[in-house]
Short mmCIF file of N, CA and C in Angstrom, two decimals:
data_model
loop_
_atom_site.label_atom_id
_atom_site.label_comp_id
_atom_site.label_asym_id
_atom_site.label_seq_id
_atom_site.Cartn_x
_atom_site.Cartn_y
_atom_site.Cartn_z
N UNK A 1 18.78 -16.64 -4.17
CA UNK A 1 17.50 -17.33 -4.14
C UNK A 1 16.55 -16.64 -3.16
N UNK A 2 15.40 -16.32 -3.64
CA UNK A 2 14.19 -15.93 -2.85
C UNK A 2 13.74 -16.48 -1.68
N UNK A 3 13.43 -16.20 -0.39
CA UNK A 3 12.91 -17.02 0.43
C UNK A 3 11.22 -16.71 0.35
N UNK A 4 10.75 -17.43 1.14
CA UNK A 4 9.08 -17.50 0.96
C UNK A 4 8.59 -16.02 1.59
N UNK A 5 9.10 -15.74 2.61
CA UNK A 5 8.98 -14.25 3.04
C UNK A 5 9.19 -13.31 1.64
N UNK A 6 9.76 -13.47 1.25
CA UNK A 6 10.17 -12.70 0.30
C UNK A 6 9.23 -12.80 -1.20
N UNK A 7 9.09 -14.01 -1.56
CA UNK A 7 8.18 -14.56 -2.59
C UNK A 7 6.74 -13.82 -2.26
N UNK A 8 5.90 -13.99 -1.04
CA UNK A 8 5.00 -14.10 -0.50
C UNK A 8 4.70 -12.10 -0.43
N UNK A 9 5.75 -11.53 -0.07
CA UNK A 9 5.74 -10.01 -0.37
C UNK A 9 5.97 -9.30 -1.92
N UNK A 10 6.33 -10.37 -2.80
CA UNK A 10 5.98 -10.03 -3.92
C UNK A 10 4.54 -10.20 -4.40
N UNK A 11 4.20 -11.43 -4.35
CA UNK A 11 2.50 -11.28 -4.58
C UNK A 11 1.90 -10.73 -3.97
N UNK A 12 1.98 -10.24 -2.47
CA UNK A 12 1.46 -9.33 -2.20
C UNK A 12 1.29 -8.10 -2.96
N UNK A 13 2.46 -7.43 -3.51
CA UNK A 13 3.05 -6.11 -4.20
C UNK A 13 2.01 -6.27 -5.94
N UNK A 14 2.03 -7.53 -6.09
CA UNK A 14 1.32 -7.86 -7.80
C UNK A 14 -0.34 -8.04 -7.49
N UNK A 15 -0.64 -7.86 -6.14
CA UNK A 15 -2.13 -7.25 -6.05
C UNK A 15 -2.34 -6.28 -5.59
N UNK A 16 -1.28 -4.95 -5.37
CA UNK A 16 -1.78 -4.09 -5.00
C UNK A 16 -1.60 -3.25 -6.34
N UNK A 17 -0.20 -3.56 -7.07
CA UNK A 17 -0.34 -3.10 -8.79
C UNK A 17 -1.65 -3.45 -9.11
N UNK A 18 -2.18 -4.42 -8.89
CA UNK A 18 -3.54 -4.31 -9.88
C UNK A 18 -4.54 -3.98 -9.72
N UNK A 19 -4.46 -3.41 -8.43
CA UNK A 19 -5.72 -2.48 -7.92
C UNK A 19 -5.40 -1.05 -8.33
N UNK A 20 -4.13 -0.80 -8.57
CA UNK A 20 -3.67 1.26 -9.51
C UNK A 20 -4.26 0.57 -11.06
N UNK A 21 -3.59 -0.54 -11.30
CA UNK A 21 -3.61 -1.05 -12.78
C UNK A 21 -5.34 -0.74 -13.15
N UNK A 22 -6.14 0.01 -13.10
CA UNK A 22 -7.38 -0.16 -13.42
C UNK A 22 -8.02 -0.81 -14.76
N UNK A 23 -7.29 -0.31 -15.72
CA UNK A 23 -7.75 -0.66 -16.88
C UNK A 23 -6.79 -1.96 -17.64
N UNK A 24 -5.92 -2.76 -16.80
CA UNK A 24 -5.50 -3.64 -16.86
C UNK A 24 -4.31 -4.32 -17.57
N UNK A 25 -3.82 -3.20 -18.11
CA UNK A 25 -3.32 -2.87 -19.26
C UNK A 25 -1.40 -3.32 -18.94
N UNK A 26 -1.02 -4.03 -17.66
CA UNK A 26 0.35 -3.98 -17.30
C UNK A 26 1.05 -2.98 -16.57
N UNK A 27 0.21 -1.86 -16.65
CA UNK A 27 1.17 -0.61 -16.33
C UNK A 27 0.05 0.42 -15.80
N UNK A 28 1.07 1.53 -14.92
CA UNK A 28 0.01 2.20 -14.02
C UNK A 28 0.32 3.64 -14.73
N UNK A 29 -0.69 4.23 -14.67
CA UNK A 29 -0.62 5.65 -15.79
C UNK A 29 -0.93 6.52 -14.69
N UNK A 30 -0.68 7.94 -15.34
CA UNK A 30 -0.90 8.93 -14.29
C UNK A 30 -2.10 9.32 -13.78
N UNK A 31 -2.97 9.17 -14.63
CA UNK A 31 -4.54 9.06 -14.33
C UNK A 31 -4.89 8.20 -13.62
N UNK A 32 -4.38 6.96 -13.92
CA UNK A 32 -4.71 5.97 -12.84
C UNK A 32 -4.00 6.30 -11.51
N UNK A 33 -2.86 6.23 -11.28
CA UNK A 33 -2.69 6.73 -9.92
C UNK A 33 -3.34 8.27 -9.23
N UNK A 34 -3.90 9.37 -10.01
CA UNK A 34 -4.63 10.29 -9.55
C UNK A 34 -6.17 9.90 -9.31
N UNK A 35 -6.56 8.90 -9.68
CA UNK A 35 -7.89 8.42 -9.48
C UNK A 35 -7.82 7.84 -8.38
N UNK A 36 -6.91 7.03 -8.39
CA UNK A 36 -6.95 6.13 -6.90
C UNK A 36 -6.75 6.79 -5.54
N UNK A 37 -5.22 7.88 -5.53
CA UNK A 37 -5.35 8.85 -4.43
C UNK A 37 -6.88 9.57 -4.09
N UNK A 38 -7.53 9.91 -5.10
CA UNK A 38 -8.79 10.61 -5.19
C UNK A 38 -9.75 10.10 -4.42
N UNK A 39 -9.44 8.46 -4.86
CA UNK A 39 -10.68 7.64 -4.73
C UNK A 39 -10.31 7.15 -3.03
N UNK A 40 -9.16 7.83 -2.61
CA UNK A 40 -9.10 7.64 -1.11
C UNK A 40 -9.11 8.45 -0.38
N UNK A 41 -9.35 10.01 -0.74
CA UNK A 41 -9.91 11.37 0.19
C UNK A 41 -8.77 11.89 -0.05
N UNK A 42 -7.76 11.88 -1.03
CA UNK A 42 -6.42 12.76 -1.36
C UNK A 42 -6.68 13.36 -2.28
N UNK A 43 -6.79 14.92 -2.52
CA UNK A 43 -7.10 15.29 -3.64
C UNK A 43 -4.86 15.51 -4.37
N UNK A 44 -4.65 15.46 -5.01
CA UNK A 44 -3.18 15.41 -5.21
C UNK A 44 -2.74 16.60 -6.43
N UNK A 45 -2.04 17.41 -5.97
CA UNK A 45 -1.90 18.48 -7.21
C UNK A 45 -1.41 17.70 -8.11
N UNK A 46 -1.35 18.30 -9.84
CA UNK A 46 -0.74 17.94 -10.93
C UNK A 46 0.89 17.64 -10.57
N UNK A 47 1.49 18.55 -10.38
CA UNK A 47 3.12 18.85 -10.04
C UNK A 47 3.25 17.62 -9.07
N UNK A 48 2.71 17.21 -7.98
CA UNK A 48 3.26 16.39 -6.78
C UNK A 48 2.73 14.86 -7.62
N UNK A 49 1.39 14.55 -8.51
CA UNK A 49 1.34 13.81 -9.15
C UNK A 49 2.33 13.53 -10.42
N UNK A 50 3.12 13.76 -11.01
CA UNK A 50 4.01 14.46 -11.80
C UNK A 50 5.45 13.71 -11.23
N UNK A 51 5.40 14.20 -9.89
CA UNK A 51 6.67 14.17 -9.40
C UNK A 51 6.81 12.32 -8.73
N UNK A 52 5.12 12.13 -8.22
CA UNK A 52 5.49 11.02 -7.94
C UNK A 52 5.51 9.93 -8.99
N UNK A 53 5.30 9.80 -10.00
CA UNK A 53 5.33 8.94 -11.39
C UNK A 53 6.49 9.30 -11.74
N UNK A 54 7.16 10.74 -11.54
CA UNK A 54 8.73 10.44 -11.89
C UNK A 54 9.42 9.49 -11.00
N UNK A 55 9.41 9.43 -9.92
CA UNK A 55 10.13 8.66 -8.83
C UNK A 55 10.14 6.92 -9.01
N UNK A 56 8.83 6.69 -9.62
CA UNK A 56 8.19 5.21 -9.89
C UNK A 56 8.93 5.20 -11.32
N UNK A 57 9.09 5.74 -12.06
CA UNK A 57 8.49 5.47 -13.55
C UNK A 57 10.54 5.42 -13.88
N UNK A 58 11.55 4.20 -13.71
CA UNK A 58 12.71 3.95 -13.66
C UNK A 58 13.35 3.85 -15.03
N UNK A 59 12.44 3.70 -16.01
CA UNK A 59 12.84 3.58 -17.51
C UNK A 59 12.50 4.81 -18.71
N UNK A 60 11.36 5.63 -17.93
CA UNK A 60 11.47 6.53 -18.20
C UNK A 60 9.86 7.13 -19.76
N UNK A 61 9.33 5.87 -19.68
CA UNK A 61 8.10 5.57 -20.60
C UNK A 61 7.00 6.42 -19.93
N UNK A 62 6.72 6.92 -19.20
CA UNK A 62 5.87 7.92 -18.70
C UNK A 62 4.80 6.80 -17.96
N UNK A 63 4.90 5.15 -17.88
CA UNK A 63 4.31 4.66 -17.30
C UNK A 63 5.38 3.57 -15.89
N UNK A 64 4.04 3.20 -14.97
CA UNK A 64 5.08 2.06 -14.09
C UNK A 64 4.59 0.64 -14.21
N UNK A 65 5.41 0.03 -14.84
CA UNK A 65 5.12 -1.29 -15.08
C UNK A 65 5.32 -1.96 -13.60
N UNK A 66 4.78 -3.55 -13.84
CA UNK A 66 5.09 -4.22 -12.90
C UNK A 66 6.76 -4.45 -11.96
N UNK A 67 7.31 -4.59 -12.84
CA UNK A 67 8.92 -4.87 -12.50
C UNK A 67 9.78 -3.45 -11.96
N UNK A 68 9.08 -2.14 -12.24
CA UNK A 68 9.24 -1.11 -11.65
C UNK A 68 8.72 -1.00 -10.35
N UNK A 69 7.32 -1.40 -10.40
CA UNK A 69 6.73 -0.73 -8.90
C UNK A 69 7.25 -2.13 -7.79
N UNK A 70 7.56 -3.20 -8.26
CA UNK A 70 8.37 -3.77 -7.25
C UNK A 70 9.54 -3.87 -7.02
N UNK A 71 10.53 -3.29 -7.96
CA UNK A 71 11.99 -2.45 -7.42
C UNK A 71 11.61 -1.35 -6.46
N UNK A 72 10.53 -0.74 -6.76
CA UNK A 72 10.61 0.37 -5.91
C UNK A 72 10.34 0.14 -4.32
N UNK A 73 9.26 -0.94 -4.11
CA UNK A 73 8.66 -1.71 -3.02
C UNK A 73 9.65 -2.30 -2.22
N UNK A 74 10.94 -2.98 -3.01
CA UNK A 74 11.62 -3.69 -2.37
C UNK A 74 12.99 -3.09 -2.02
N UNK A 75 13.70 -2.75 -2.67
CA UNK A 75 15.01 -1.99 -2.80
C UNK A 75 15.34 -0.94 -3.47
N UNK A 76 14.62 -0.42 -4.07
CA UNK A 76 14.51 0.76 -5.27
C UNK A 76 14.76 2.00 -4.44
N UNK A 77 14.68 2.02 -2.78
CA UNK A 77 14.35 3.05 -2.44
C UNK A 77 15.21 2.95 -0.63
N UNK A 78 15.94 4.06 -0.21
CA UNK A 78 16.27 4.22 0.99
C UNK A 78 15.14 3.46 2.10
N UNK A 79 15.88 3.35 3.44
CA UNK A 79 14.60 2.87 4.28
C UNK A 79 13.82 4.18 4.84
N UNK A 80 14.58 5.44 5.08
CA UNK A 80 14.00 6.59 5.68
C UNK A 80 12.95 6.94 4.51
N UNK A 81 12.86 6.57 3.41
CA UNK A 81 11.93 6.95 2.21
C UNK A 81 11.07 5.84 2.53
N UNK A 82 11.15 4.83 2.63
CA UNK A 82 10.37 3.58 2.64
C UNK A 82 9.25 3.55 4.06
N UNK A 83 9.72 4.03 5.08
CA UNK A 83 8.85 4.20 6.12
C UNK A 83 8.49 5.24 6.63
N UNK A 84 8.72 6.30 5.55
CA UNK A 84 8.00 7.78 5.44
C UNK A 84 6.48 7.28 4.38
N UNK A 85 6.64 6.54 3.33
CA UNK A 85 5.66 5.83 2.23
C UNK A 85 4.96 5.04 3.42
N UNK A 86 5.42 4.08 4.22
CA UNK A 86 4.72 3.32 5.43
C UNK A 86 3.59 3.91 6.43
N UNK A 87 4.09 5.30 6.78
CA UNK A 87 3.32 5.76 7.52
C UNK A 87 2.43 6.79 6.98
N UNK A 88 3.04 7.21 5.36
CA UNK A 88 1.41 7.95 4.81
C UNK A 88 0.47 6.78 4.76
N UNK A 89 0.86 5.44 4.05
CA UNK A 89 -0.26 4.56 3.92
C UNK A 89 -0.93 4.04 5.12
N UNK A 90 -0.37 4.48 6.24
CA UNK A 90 -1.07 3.87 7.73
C UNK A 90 -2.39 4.90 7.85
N UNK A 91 -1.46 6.28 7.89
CA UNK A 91 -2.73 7.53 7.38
C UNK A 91 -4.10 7.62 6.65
N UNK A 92 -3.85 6.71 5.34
CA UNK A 92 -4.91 6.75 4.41
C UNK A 92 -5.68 5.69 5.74
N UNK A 93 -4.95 4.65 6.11
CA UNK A 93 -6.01 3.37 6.45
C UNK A 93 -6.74 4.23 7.86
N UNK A 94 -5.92 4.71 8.72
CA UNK A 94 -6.28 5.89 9.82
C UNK A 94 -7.11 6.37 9.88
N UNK A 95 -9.01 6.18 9.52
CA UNK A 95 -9.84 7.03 8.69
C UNK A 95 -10.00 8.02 9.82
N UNK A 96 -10.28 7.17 10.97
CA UNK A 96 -10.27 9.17 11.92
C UNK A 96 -9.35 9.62 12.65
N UNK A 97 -7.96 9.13 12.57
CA UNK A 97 -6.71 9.50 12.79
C UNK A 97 -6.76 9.09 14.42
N UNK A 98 -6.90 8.32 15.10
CA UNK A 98 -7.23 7.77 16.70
C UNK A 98 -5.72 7.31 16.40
N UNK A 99 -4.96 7.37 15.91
CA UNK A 99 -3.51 6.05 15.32
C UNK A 99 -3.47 4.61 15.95
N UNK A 100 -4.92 4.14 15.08
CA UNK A 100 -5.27 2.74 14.85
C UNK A 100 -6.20 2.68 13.99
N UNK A 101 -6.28 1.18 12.99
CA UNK A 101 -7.09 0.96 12.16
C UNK A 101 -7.94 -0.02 12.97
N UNK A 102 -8.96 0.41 12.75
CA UNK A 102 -9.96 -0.57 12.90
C UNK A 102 -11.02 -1.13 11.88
N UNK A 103 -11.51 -2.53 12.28
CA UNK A 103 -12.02 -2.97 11.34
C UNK A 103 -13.07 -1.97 10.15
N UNK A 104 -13.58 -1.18 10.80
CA UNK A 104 -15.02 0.07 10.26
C UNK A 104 -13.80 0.40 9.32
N UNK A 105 -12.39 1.29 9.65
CA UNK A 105 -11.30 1.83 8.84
C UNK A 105 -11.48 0.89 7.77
N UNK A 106 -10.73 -0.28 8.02
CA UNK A 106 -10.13 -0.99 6.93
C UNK A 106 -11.41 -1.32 5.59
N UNK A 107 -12.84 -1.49 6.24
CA UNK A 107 -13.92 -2.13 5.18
C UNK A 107 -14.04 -0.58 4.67
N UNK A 108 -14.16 1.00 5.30
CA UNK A 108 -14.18 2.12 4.20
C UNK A 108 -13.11 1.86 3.60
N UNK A 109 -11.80 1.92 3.43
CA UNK A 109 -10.83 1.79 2.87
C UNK A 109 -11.12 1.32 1.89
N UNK A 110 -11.02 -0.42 1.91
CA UNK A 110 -11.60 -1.09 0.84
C UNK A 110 -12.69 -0.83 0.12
N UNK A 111 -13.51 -0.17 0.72
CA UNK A 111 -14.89 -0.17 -0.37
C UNK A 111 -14.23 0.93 -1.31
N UNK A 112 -13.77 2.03 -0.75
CA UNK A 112 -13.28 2.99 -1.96
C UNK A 112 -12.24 2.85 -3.10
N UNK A 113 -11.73 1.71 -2.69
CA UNK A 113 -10.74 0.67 -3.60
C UNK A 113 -11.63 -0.10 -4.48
N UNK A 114 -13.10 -0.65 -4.24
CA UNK A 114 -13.82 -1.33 -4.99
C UNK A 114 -13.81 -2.56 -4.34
N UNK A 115 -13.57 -2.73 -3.16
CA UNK A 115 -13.35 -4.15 -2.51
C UNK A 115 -14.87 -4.33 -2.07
N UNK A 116 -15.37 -5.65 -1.75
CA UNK A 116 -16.22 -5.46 -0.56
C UNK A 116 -15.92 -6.70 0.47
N UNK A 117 -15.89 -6.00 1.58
CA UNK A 117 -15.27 -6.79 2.79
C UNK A 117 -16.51 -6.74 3.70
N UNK A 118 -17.08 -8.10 4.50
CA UNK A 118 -18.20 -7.59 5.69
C UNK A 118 -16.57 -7.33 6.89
N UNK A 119 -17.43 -6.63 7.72
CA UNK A 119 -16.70 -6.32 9.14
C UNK A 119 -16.09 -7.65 10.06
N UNK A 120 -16.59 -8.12 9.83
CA UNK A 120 -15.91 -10.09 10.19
C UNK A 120 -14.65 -10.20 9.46
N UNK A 121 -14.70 -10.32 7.79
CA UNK A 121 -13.63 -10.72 6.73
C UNK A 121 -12.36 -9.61 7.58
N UNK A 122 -12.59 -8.51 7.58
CA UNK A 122 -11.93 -7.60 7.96
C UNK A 122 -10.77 -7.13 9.03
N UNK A 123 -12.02 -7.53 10.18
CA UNK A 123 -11.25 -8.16 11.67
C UNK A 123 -10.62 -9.33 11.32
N UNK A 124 -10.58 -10.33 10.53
CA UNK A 124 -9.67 -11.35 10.35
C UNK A 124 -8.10 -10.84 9.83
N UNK A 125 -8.44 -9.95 9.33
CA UNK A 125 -7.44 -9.40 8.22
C UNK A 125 -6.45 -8.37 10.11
N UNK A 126 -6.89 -8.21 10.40
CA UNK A 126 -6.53 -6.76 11.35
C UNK A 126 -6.03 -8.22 12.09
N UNK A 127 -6.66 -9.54 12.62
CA UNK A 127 -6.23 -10.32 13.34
C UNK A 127 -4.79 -11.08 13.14
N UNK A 128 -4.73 -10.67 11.99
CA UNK A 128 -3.51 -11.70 11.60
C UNK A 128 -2.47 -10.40 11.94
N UNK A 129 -2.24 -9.59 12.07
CA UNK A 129 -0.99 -8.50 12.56
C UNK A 129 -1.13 -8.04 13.94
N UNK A 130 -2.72 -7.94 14.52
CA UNK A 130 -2.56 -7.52 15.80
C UNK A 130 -1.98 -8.10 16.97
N UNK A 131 -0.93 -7.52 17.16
CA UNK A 131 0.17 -7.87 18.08
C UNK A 131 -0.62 -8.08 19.86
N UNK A 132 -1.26 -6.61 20.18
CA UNK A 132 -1.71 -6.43 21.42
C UNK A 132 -2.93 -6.96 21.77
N UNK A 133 -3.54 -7.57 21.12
CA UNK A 133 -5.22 -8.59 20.82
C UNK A 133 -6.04 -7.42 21.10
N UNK A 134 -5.76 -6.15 21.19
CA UNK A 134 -6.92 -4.99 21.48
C UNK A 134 -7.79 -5.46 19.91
N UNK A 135 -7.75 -5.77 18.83
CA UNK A 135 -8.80 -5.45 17.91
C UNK A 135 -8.18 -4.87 16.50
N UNK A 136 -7.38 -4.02 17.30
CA UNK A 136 -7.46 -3.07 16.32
C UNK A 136 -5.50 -2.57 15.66
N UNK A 137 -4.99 -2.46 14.66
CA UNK A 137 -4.05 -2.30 14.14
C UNK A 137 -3.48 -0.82 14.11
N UNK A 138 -1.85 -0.90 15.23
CA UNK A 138 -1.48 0.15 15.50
C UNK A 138 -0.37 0.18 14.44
N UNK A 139 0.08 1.22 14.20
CA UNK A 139 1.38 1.30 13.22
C UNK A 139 2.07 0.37 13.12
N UNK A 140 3.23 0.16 14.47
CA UNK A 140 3.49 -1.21 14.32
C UNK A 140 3.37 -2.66 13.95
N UNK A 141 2.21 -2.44 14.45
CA UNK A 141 1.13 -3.97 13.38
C UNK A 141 1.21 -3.40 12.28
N UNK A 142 1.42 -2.70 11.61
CA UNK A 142 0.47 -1.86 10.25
C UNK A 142 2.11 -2.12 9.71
N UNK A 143 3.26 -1.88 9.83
CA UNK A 143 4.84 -1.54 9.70
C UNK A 143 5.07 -3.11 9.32
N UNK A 144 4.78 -3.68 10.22
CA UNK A 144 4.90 -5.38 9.94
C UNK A 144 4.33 -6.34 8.62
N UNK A 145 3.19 -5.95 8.48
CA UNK A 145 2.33 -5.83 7.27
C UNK A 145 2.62 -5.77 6.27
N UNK A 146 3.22 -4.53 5.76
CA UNK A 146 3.53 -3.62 4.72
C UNK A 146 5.21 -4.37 4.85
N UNK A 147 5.49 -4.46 5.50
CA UNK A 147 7.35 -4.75 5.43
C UNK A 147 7.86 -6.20 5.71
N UNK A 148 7.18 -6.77 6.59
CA UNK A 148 7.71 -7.89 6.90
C UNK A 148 8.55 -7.80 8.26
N UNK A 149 8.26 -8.93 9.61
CA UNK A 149 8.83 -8.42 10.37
C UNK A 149 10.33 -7.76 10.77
N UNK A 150 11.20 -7.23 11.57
CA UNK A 150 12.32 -6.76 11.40
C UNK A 150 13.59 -7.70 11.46
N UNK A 151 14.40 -7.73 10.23
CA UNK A 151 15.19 -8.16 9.85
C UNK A 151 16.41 -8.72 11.41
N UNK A 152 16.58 -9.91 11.93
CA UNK A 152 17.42 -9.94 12.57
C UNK A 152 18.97 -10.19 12.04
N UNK A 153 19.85 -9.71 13.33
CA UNK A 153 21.23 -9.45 12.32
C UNK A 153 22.19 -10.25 13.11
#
Protein backbone atom coordinates (compact mmCIF):
# COMPACT_ATOMS: atom_id res chain seq x y z
CA UNK A 1 0.00 0.00 0.00
CA UNK A 2 1.08 3.53 -0.98
CA UNK A 3 1.68 6.05 1.65
CA UNK A 4 0.72 9.76 1.04
CA UNK A 5 4.45 10.65 0.64
CA UNK A 6 4.49 8.44 -1.89
CA UNK A 7 0.97 9.12 -3.60
CA UNK A 8 1.76 12.85 -3.40
CA UNK A 9 5.30 12.17 -5.45
CA UNK A 10 3.43 10.52 -7.97
CA UNK A 11 1.27 13.45 -8.90
CA UNK A 12 3.90 15.35 -8.63
CA UNK A 13 5.79 13.03 -11.46
CA UNK A 14 2.03 13.19 -13.67
CA UNK A 15 2.70 17.04 -13.89
CA UNK A 16 5.90 17.11 -14.85
CA UNK A 17 4.98 14.24 -17.75
CA UNK A 18 2.69 16.75 -18.92
CA UNK A 19 4.74 19.51 -19.27
CA UNK A 20 7.37 16.94 -21.95
CA UNK A 21 3.75 15.59 -22.99
CA UNK A 22 3.28 18.77 -25.24
CA UNK A 23 0.91 17.72 -27.63
CA UNK A 24 -0.98 15.70 -25.12
CA UNK A 25 -1.16 12.73 -26.60
CA UNK A 26 -0.17 10.19 -23.28
CA UNK A 27 3.27 9.78 -24.26
CA UNK A 28 6.53 11.74 -24.59
CA UNK A 29 8.23 11.55 -28.13
CA UNK A 30 11.64 12.37 -29.04
CA UNK A 31 10.90 15.68 -30.36
CA UNK A 32 9.16 16.48 -27.50
CA UNK A 33 11.81 15.80 -25.13
CA UNK A 34 14.45 17.67 -27.58
CA UNK A 35 12.24 20.71 -27.53
CA UNK A 36 11.99 20.93 -23.96
CA UNK A 37 15.89 20.42 -23.20
CA UNK A 38 16.13 23.24 -25.94
CA UNK A 39 13.54 25.19 -24.50
CA UNK A 40 15.85 25.21 -21.30
CA UNK A 41 19.40 26.42 -22.79
CA UNK A 42 20.48 22.58 -23.58
CA UNK A 43 21.14 22.25 -26.98
CA UNK A 44 21.28 18.04 -26.89
CA UNK A 45 22.97 16.01 -29.74
CA UNK A 46 20.79 13.45 -31.78
CA UNK A 47 22.89 10.27 -30.36
CA UNK A 48 22.68 11.49 -26.47
CA UNK A 49 18.88 12.32 -27.35
CA UNK A 50 18.58 8.81 -28.79
CA UNK A 51 20.24 7.35 -25.96
CA UNK A 52 18.21 9.06 -23.44
CA UNK A 53 14.62 7.83 -24.82
CA UNK A 54 16.33 4.50 -24.93
CA UNK A 55 16.87 4.48 -21.16
CA UNK A 56 13.06 5.88 -20.57
CA UNK A 57 11.36 4.12 -23.31
CA UNK A 58 11.02 0.24 -21.10
CA UNK A 59 8.67 -1.43 -23.67
CA UNK A 60 10.38 -0.49 -26.37
CA UNK A 61 7.54 1.63 -28.72
CA UNK A 62 9.97 4.41 -29.43
CA UNK A 63 7.73 6.45 -27.01
CA UNK A 64 7.53 7.07 -22.87
CA UNK A 65 4.29 6.68 -21.62
CA UNK A 66 3.09 7.62 -18.31
CA UNK A 67 3.64 4.30 -16.34
CA UNK A 68 7.22 4.30 -17.81
CA UNK A 69 8.45 7.69 -16.85
CA UNK A 70 7.24 6.91 -13.30
CA UNK A 71 9.05 3.50 -12.98
CA UNK A 72 11.83 5.34 -13.98
CA UNK A 73 11.27 8.32 -11.29
CA UNK A 74 10.68 5.90 -8.66
CA UNK A 75 12.60 2.61 -8.83
CA UNK A 76 13.37 2.03 -12.44
CA UNK A 77 16.73 3.29 -11.74
CA UNK A 78 19.96 2.90 -9.24
CA UNK A 79 20.26 5.78 -6.59
CA UNK A 80 23.90 6.84 -7.93
CA UNK A 81 21.85 7.32 -11.40
CA UNK A 82 18.99 8.97 -9.63
CA UNK A 83 21.04 11.76 -7.93
CA UNK A 84 23.38 12.21 -10.82
CA UNK A 85 19.53 13.08 -12.83
CA UNK A 86 19.02 15.27 -9.32
CA UNK A 87 21.81 17.36 -9.66
CA UNK A 88 21.68 17.98 -13.59
CA UNK A 89 18.08 19.20 -12.82
CA UNK A 90 19.39 21.49 -9.88
CA UNK A 91 21.79 22.81 -12.83
CA UNK A 92 19.07 23.62 -15.30
CA UNK A 93 17.18 25.49 -12.18
CA UNK A 94 20.97 27.07 -11.26
CA UNK A 95 20.49 29.86 -13.95
CA UNK A 96 23.86 31.52 -12.97
CA UNK A 97 25.41 28.61 -11.33
CA UNK A 98 26.01 30.70 -7.60
CA UNK A 99 24.71 26.75 -6.36
CA UNK A 100 21.37 28.22 -5.36
CA UNK A 101 18.07 28.82 -6.92
CA UNK A 102 16.58 31.77 -6.44
CA UNK A 103 13.32 33.06 -6.87
CA UNK A 104 14.52 35.32 -10.45
CA UNK A 105 16.03 31.32 -11.29
CA UNK A 106 12.97 29.52 -10.66
CA UNK A 107 10.24 32.30 -12.55
CA UNK A 108 13.10 32.07 -15.85
CA UNK A 109 12.88 28.48 -15.51
CA UNK A 110 9.26 28.40 -15.58
CA UNK A 111 8.61 30.91 -18.12
CA UNK A 112 10.68 28.75 -20.61
CA UNK A 113 8.49 25.80 -19.61
CA UNK A 114 5.42 28.08 -20.49
CA UNK A 115 4.58 28.69 -16.85
CA UNK A 116 3.93 32.13 -15.61
CA UNK A 117 4.87 32.63 -12.04
CA UNK A 118 5.13 36.49 -10.41
CA UNK A 119 8.36 36.49 -8.10
CA UNK A 120 6.05 36.25 -4.86
CA UNK A 121 4.19 32.77 -6.28
CA UNK A 122 7.76 31.67 -6.63
CA UNK A 123 9.47 32.55 -3.34
CA UNK A 124 6.52 30.62 -1.90
CA UNK A 125 7.46 27.70 -3.87
CA UNK A 126 11.50 28.09 -2.81
CA UNK A 127 9.75 28.67 0.85
CA UNK A 128 8.31 25.50 1.28
CA UNK A 129 12.00 23.53 0.96
CA UNK A 130 14.19 26.26 2.25
CA UNK A 131 15.75 24.69 5.06
CA UNK A 132 18.30 27.75 6.05
CA UNK A 133 15.42 30.74 5.70
CA UNK A 134 18.31 32.51 3.50
CA UNK A 135 15.59 32.80 0.51
CA UNK A 136 16.96 30.90 -1.61
CA UNK A 137 17.18 26.89 -2.52
CA UNK A 138 20.48 25.05 -2.10
CA UNK A 139 20.83 21.50 -3.50
CA UNK A 140 19.87 20.05 -0.51
CA UNK A 141 16.59 21.87 -0.38
CA UNK A 142 16.45 21.17 -4.14
CA UNK A 143 17.41 16.96 -3.28
CA UNK A 144 14.44 17.05 -0.82
CA UNK A 145 12.05 18.33 -3.40
CA UNK A 146 12.74 16.17 -6.17
CA UNK A 147 13.07 12.98 -3.71
CA UNK A 148 11.40 13.28 -0.66
CA UNK A 149 13.10 13.67 2.58
CA UNK A 150 15.79 10.87 3.54
CA UNK A 151 14.47 7.63 4.18
CA UNK A 152 15.00 6.72 7.97
CA UNK A 153 16.13 3.13 8.78
Amino acid sequence: MMNTTQIGSIDQLKLVFEKFDVNGDGKISNSELGSLMSSLGHSVKKEELQRMMEEMDSDGDGFVDLNEFIELHTNGMDSAKVLDDVKNAFLIFDMNGDGSISPQDLQKVLRNLGQSCSIAECRRMINGFDSDGDGMMNFEDFKVMMMGPPQQT
